[in-house]
Amino acid sequence: MTTENCIFCKIISGEIPAQLVAESEHAIAFNDISPQQPVHVLIVPREHHANVTELALANPLVMQDVMQLGAKVSQMLTEGSHRFTFNTGAAAGQTVFHVHGHIMSKTPKTNG
Ligand code: 5GP
Ligand code: ZN
């Protein structure tokens, strides 16, 4: 997949809408269109890489930014317990080939 037909590149450029949760210099966080848990946010670097292996090896600074944005979103939206997962490769369930981490939690933060 190239950046021209990549759905997450289109979300990053604003061509396709998404529910933005937070952003940083190198990444954005938006709600998954088909949430699997009460909190389900995707953490997506602005730069296109096919998967987390390629990103981590090519650009550790952006990888760090992705991890920090995920940490911030988990603190914003959950009581602490969550999963932060990167499906890598079709056989592992990856369906969008622009690296993204899933922040998923069954325990959304309660207000008061
Ligand atoms: P993967 O299976 O590649 O790890 O995760 C891809 C995720 O992207 C899925 O959870 C899917 O629901 C989500 N997704 C696919 N297309 C869109 C979209 O257009 N907008 C949003 N917000 N999420 C999407
Ligand atoms: Zn992309």
PDB file of C-alpha atoms and ligand atoms in Angstrom:
ATOM      1  CA  MET A   1       0.000   0.000   0.000  1.00  0.00           C
ATOM      2  CA  THR A   2       1.277   3.479  -0.878  1.00  0.00           C
ATOM      3  CA  THR A   3       0.500   6.742   0.866  1.00  0.00           C
ATOM      4  CA  GLU A   4      -1.850   7.713  -2.024  1.00  0.00           C
ATOM      5  CA  ASN A   5      -4.427   5.034  -1.265  1.00  0.00           C
ATOM      6  CA  CYS A   6      -3.786   4.741   2.470  1.00  0.00           C
ATOM      7  CA  ILE A   7      -6.874   5.409   4.593  1.00  0.00           C
ATOM      8  CA  PHE A   8      -4.875   6.638   7.606  1.00  0.00           C
ATOM      9  CA  CYS A   9      -2.835   9.047   5.438  1.00  0.00           C
ATOM     10  CA  LYS A  10      -6.204  10.408   4.272  1.00  0.00           C
ATOM     11  CA  ILE A  11      -7.360  10.847   7.881  1.00  0.00           C
ATOM     12  CA  ILE A  12      -4.092  12.614   8.740  1.00  0.00           C
ATOM     13  CA  SER A  13      -4.452  14.981   5.772  1.00  0.00           C
ATOM     14  CA  GLY A  14      -8.100  15.689   6.685  1.00  0.00           C
ATOM     15  CA  GLU A  15      -9.466  14.160   3.477  1.00  0.00           C
ATOM     16  CA  ILE A  16     -11.435  11.611   5.540  1.00  0.00           C
ATOM     17  CA  PRO A  17     -12.980  12.674   8.887  1.00  0.00           C
ATOM     18  CA  ALA A  18     -12.201  11.052  12.227  1.00  0.00           C
ATOM     19  CA  GLN A  19     -12.984  11.765  15.893  1.00  0.00           C
ATOM     20  CA  LEU A  20      -9.714  13.265  17.096  1.00  0.00           C
ATOM     21  CA  VAL A  21      -8.816  12.493  20.718  1.00  0.00           C
ATOM     22  CA  ALA A  22      -5.330  14.026  21.011  1.00  0.00           C
ATOM     23  CA  GLU A  23      -2.312  14.874  18.909  1.00  0.00           C
ATOM     24  CA  SER A  24       1.419  15.417  19.174  1.00  0.00           C
ATOM     25  CA  GLU A  25       4.179  16.632  16.903  1.00  0.00           C
ATOM     26  CA  HIS A  26       4.524  13.298  15.090  1.00  0.00           C
ATOM     27  CA  ALA A  27       1.269  11.432  15.742  1.00  0.00           C
ATOM     28  CA  ILE A  28      -2.497  11.696  16.074  1.00  0.00           C
ATOM     29  CA  ALA A  29      -4.994   9.749  18.190  1.00  0.00           C
ATOM     30  CA  PHE A  30      -8.565   9.132  17.043  1.00  0.00           C
ATOM     31  CA  ASN A  31     -11.453   6.839  17.959  1.00  0.00           C
ATOM     32  CA  ASP A  32     -11.627   3.491  16.183  1.00  0.00           C
ATOM     33  CA  ILE A  33     -14.610   3.425  13.798  1.00  0.00           C
ATOM     34  CA  SER A  34     -15.580  -0.017  15.106  1.00  0.00           C
ATOM     35  CA  PRO A  35     -14.708  -0.053  18.829  1.00  0.00           C
ATOM     36  CA  GLN A  36     -14.015  -3.460  20.404  1.00  0.00           C
ATOM     37  CA  GLN A  37     -13.953  -2.100  23.976  1.00  0.00           C
ATOM     38  CA  PRO A  38     -15.424   0.979  25.758  1.00  0.00           C
ATOM     39  CA  VAL A  39     -12.145   2.819  25.085  1.00  0.00           C
ATOM     40  CA  HIS A  40     -10.682   2.069  21.657  1.00  0.00           C
ATOM     41  CA  VAL A  41      -8.346   4.710  20.278  1.00  0.00           C
ATOM     42  CA  LEU A  42      -5.841   4.396  17.442  1.00  0.00           C
ATOM     43  CA  ILE A  43      -2.420   6.039  17.829  1.00  0.00           C
ATOM     44  CA  VAL A  44      -1.085   6.822  14.351  1.00  0.00           C
ATOM     45  CA  PRO A  45       2.181   8.474  13.308  1.00  0.00           C
ATOM     46  CA  ARG A  46       1.820  11.207  10.681  1.00  0.00           C
ATOM     47  CA  GLU A  47       4.618   9.548   8.702  1.00  0.00           C
ATOM     48  CA  HIS A  48       3.618   6.491   6.661  1.00  0.00           C
ATOM     49  CA  HIS A  49       5.275   3.183   7.596  1.00  0.00           C
ATOM     50  CA  ALA A  50       3.657  -0.190   6.944  1.00  0.00           C
ATOM     51  CA  ASN A  51       3.958  -1.546  10.476  1.00  0.00           C
ATOM     52  CA  VAL A  52       5.558  -1.012  13.888  1.00  0.00           C
ATOM     53  CA  THR A  53       8.671  -3.011  13.016  1.00  0.00           C
ATOM     54  CA  GLU A  54       9.435  -0.757  10.072  1.00  0.00           C
ATOM     55  CA  LEU A  55       8.712   2.403  12.064  1.00  0.00           C
ATOM     56  CA  ALA A  56      10.801   1.397  15.091  1.00  0.00           C
ATOM     57  CA  LEU A  57      13.812   0.599  12.910  1.00  0.00           C
ATOM     58  CA  ALA A  58      13.447   3.609  10.567  1.00  0.00           C
ATOM     59  CA  ASN A  59      12.564   6.362  13.001  1.00  0.00           C
ATOM     60  CA  PRO A  60      12.923   5.767  16.750  1.00  0.00           C
ATOM     61  CA  LEU A  61      12.083   9.398  17.537  1.00  0.00           C
ATOM     62  CA  VAL A  62       8.658   9.049  15.926  1.00  0.00           C
ATOM     63  CA  MET A  63       8.248   5.671  17.660  1.00  0.00           C
ATOM     64  CA  GLN A  64       8.920   7.389  20.994  1.00  0.00           C
ATOM     65  CA  ASP A  65       6.350  10.047  20.186  1.00  0.00           C
ATOM     66  CA  VAL A  66       3.761   7.357  19.343  1.00  0.00           C
ATOM     67  CA  MET A  67       4.408   5.605  22.673  1.00  0.00           C
ATOM     68  CA  GLN A  68       4.143   8.869  24.611  1.00  0.00           C
ATOM     69  CA  LEU A  69       0.898   9.844  22.884  1.00  0.00           C
ATOM     70  CA  GLY A  70      -0.499   6.392  23.719  1.00  0.00           C
ATOM     71  CA  ALA A  71       0.534   6.876  27.346  1.00  0.00           C
ATOM     72  CA  LYS A  72      -1.143  10.288  27.433  1.00  0.00           C
ATOM     73  CA  VAL A  73      -4.381   8.942  25.909  1.00  0.00           C
ATOM     74  CA  SER A  74      -4.454   6.022  28.355  1.00  0.00           C
ATOM     75  CA  GLN A  75      -4.117   8.462  31.273  1.00  0.00           C
ATOM     76  CA  MET A  76      -6.768  10.776  29.812  1.00  0.00           C
ATOM     77  CA  LEU A  77      -9.393   8.125  29.099  1.00  0.00           C
ATOM     78  CA  THR A  78      -8.817   5.104  31.355  1.00  0.00           C
ATOM     79  CA  GLU A  79      -8.382   4.219  35.009  1.00  0.00           C
ATOM     80  CA  GLY A  80      -4.962   2.858  34.066  1.00  0.00           C
ATOM     81  CA  SER A  81      -5.685  -0.690  32.928  1.00  0.00           C
ATOM     82  CA  HIS A  82      -5.481  -0.997  29.168  1.00  0.00           C
ATOM     83  CA  ARG A  83      -3.771  -2.757  26.284  1.00  0.00           C
ATOM     84  CA  PHE A  84      -1.548  -0.977  23.777  1.00  0.00           C
ATOM     85  CA  THR A  85      -1.154  -3.328  20.812  1.00  0.00           C
ATOM     86  CA  PHE A  86       0.308  -3.205  17.324  1.00  0.00           C
ATOM     87  CA  ASN A  87      -0.990  -5.929  15.026  1.00  0.00           C
ATOM     88  CA  THR A  88       1.866  -6.626  12.619  1.00  0.00           C
ATOM     89  CA  GLY A  89       1.199  -8.510   9.391  1.00  0.00           C
ATOM     90  CA  ALA A  90      -2.024  -9.867   7.926  1.00  0.00           C
ATOM     91  CA  ALA A  91      -1.670 -13.207   9.724  1.00  0.00           C
ATOM     92  CA  ALA A  92      -1.629 -11.306  13.041  1.00  0.00           C
ATOM     93  CA  GLY A  93      -4.823  -9.436  12.170  1.00  0.00           C
ATOM     94  CA  GLN A  94      -3.400  -6.238  10.668  1.00  0.00           C
ATOM     95  CA  THR A  95      -5.887  -4.827   8.140  1.00  0.00           C
ATOM     96  CA  VAL A  96      -4.620  -1.253   7.671  1.00  0.00           C
ATOM     97  CA  PHE A  97      -1.000  -1.127   6.558  1.00  0.00           C
ATOM     98  CA  HIS A  98      -0.115   2.229   8.080  1.00  0.00           C
ATOM     99  CA  VAL A  99       1.342   1.555  11.530  1.00  0.00           C
ATOM    100  CA  HIS A 100      -1.088   2.155  14.390  1.00  0.00           C
ATOM    101  CA  GLY A 101      -1.306   1.183  18.024  1.00  0.00           C
ATOM    102  CA  HIS A 102      -4.644   0.277  19.595  1.00  0.00           C
ATOM    103  CA  ILE A 103      -5.323   1.676  23.076  1.00  0.00           C
ATOM    104  CA  MET A 104      -8.122  -0.543  24.397  1.00  0.00           C
ATOM    105  CA  SER A 105      -9.665  -0.524  27.839  1.00  0.00           C
ATOM    106  CA  LYS A 106     -12.670  -2.010  29.608  1.00  0.00           C
ATOM    107  CA  THR A 107     -12.379   0.609  32.374  1.00  0.00           C
ATOM    108  CA  PRO A 108     -13.014   4.120  31.078  1.00  0.00           C
ATOM    109  CA  LYS A 109     -12.178   6.929  33.457  1.00  0.00           C
ATOM    110  CA  THR A 110     -15.173   7.829  35.620  1.00  0.00           C
ATOM    111  CA  ASN A 111     -15.882  11.465  36.330  1.00  0.00           C
ATOM    112  CA  GLY A 112     -15.974  11.905  40.106  1.00  0.00           C
TER     113      GLY A 112
HETATM  114  P1  5GP B   1      -5.789  -3.474  12.473  1.00  0.00           P
HETATM  115  O1  5GP B   1      -6.763  -4.592  12.259  1.00  0.00           O
HETATM  116  O2  5GP B   1      -5.065  -3.114  11.187  1.00  0.00           O
HETATM  117  O3  5GP B   1      -4.860  -3.665  13.632  1.00  0.00           O
HETATM  118  O4  5GP B   1      -6.671  -2.226  12.888  1.00  0.00           O
HETATM  119  C1  5GP B   1      -7.305  -1.394  11.977  1.00  0.00           C
HETATM  120  C2  5GP B   1      -8.368  -0.654  12.747  1.00  0.00           C
HETATM  121  O5  5GP B   1      -8.727   0.488  12.007  1.00  0.00           O
HETATM  122  C3  5GP B   1      -9.641  -1.473  12.983  1.00  0.00           C
HETATM  123  O6  5GP B   1      -9.882  -1.572  14.373  1.00  0.00           O
HETATM  124  C4  5GP B   1     -10.716  -0.667  12.253  1.00  0.00           C
HETATM  125  O7  5GP B   1     -11.940  -0.668  12.938  1.00  0.00           O
HETATM  126  C5  5GP B   1     -10.106   0.714  12.155  1.00  0.00           C
HETATM  127  N1  5GP B   1     -10.516   1.488  10.989  1.00  0.00           N
HETATM  128  C6  5GP B   1     -10.549   1.066   9.700  1.00  0.00           C
HETATM  129  N2  5GP B   1     -10.963   2.063   8.886  1.00  0.00           N
HETATM  130  C7  5GP B   1     -11.177   3.141   9.688  1.00  0.00           C
HETATM  131  C8  5GP B   1     -11.627   4.479   9.429  1.00  0.00           C
HETATM  132  O8  5GP B   1     -11.888   4.898   8.289  1.00  0.00           O
HETATM  133  N3  5GP B   1     -11.740   5.318  10.489  1.00  0.00           N
HETATM  134  C9  5GP B   1     -11.440   4.899  11.769  1.00  0.00           C
HETATM  135  N4  5GP B   1     -11.597   5.813  12.741  1.00  0.00           N
HETATM  136  N5  5GP B   1     -11.024   3.650  12.042  1.00  0.00           N
HETATM  137  C10 5GP B   1     -10.894   2.786  11.022  1.00  0.00           C
HETATM  138 ZN    ZN B   2      -0.444   5.922   5.370  1.00  0.00          ZN
END
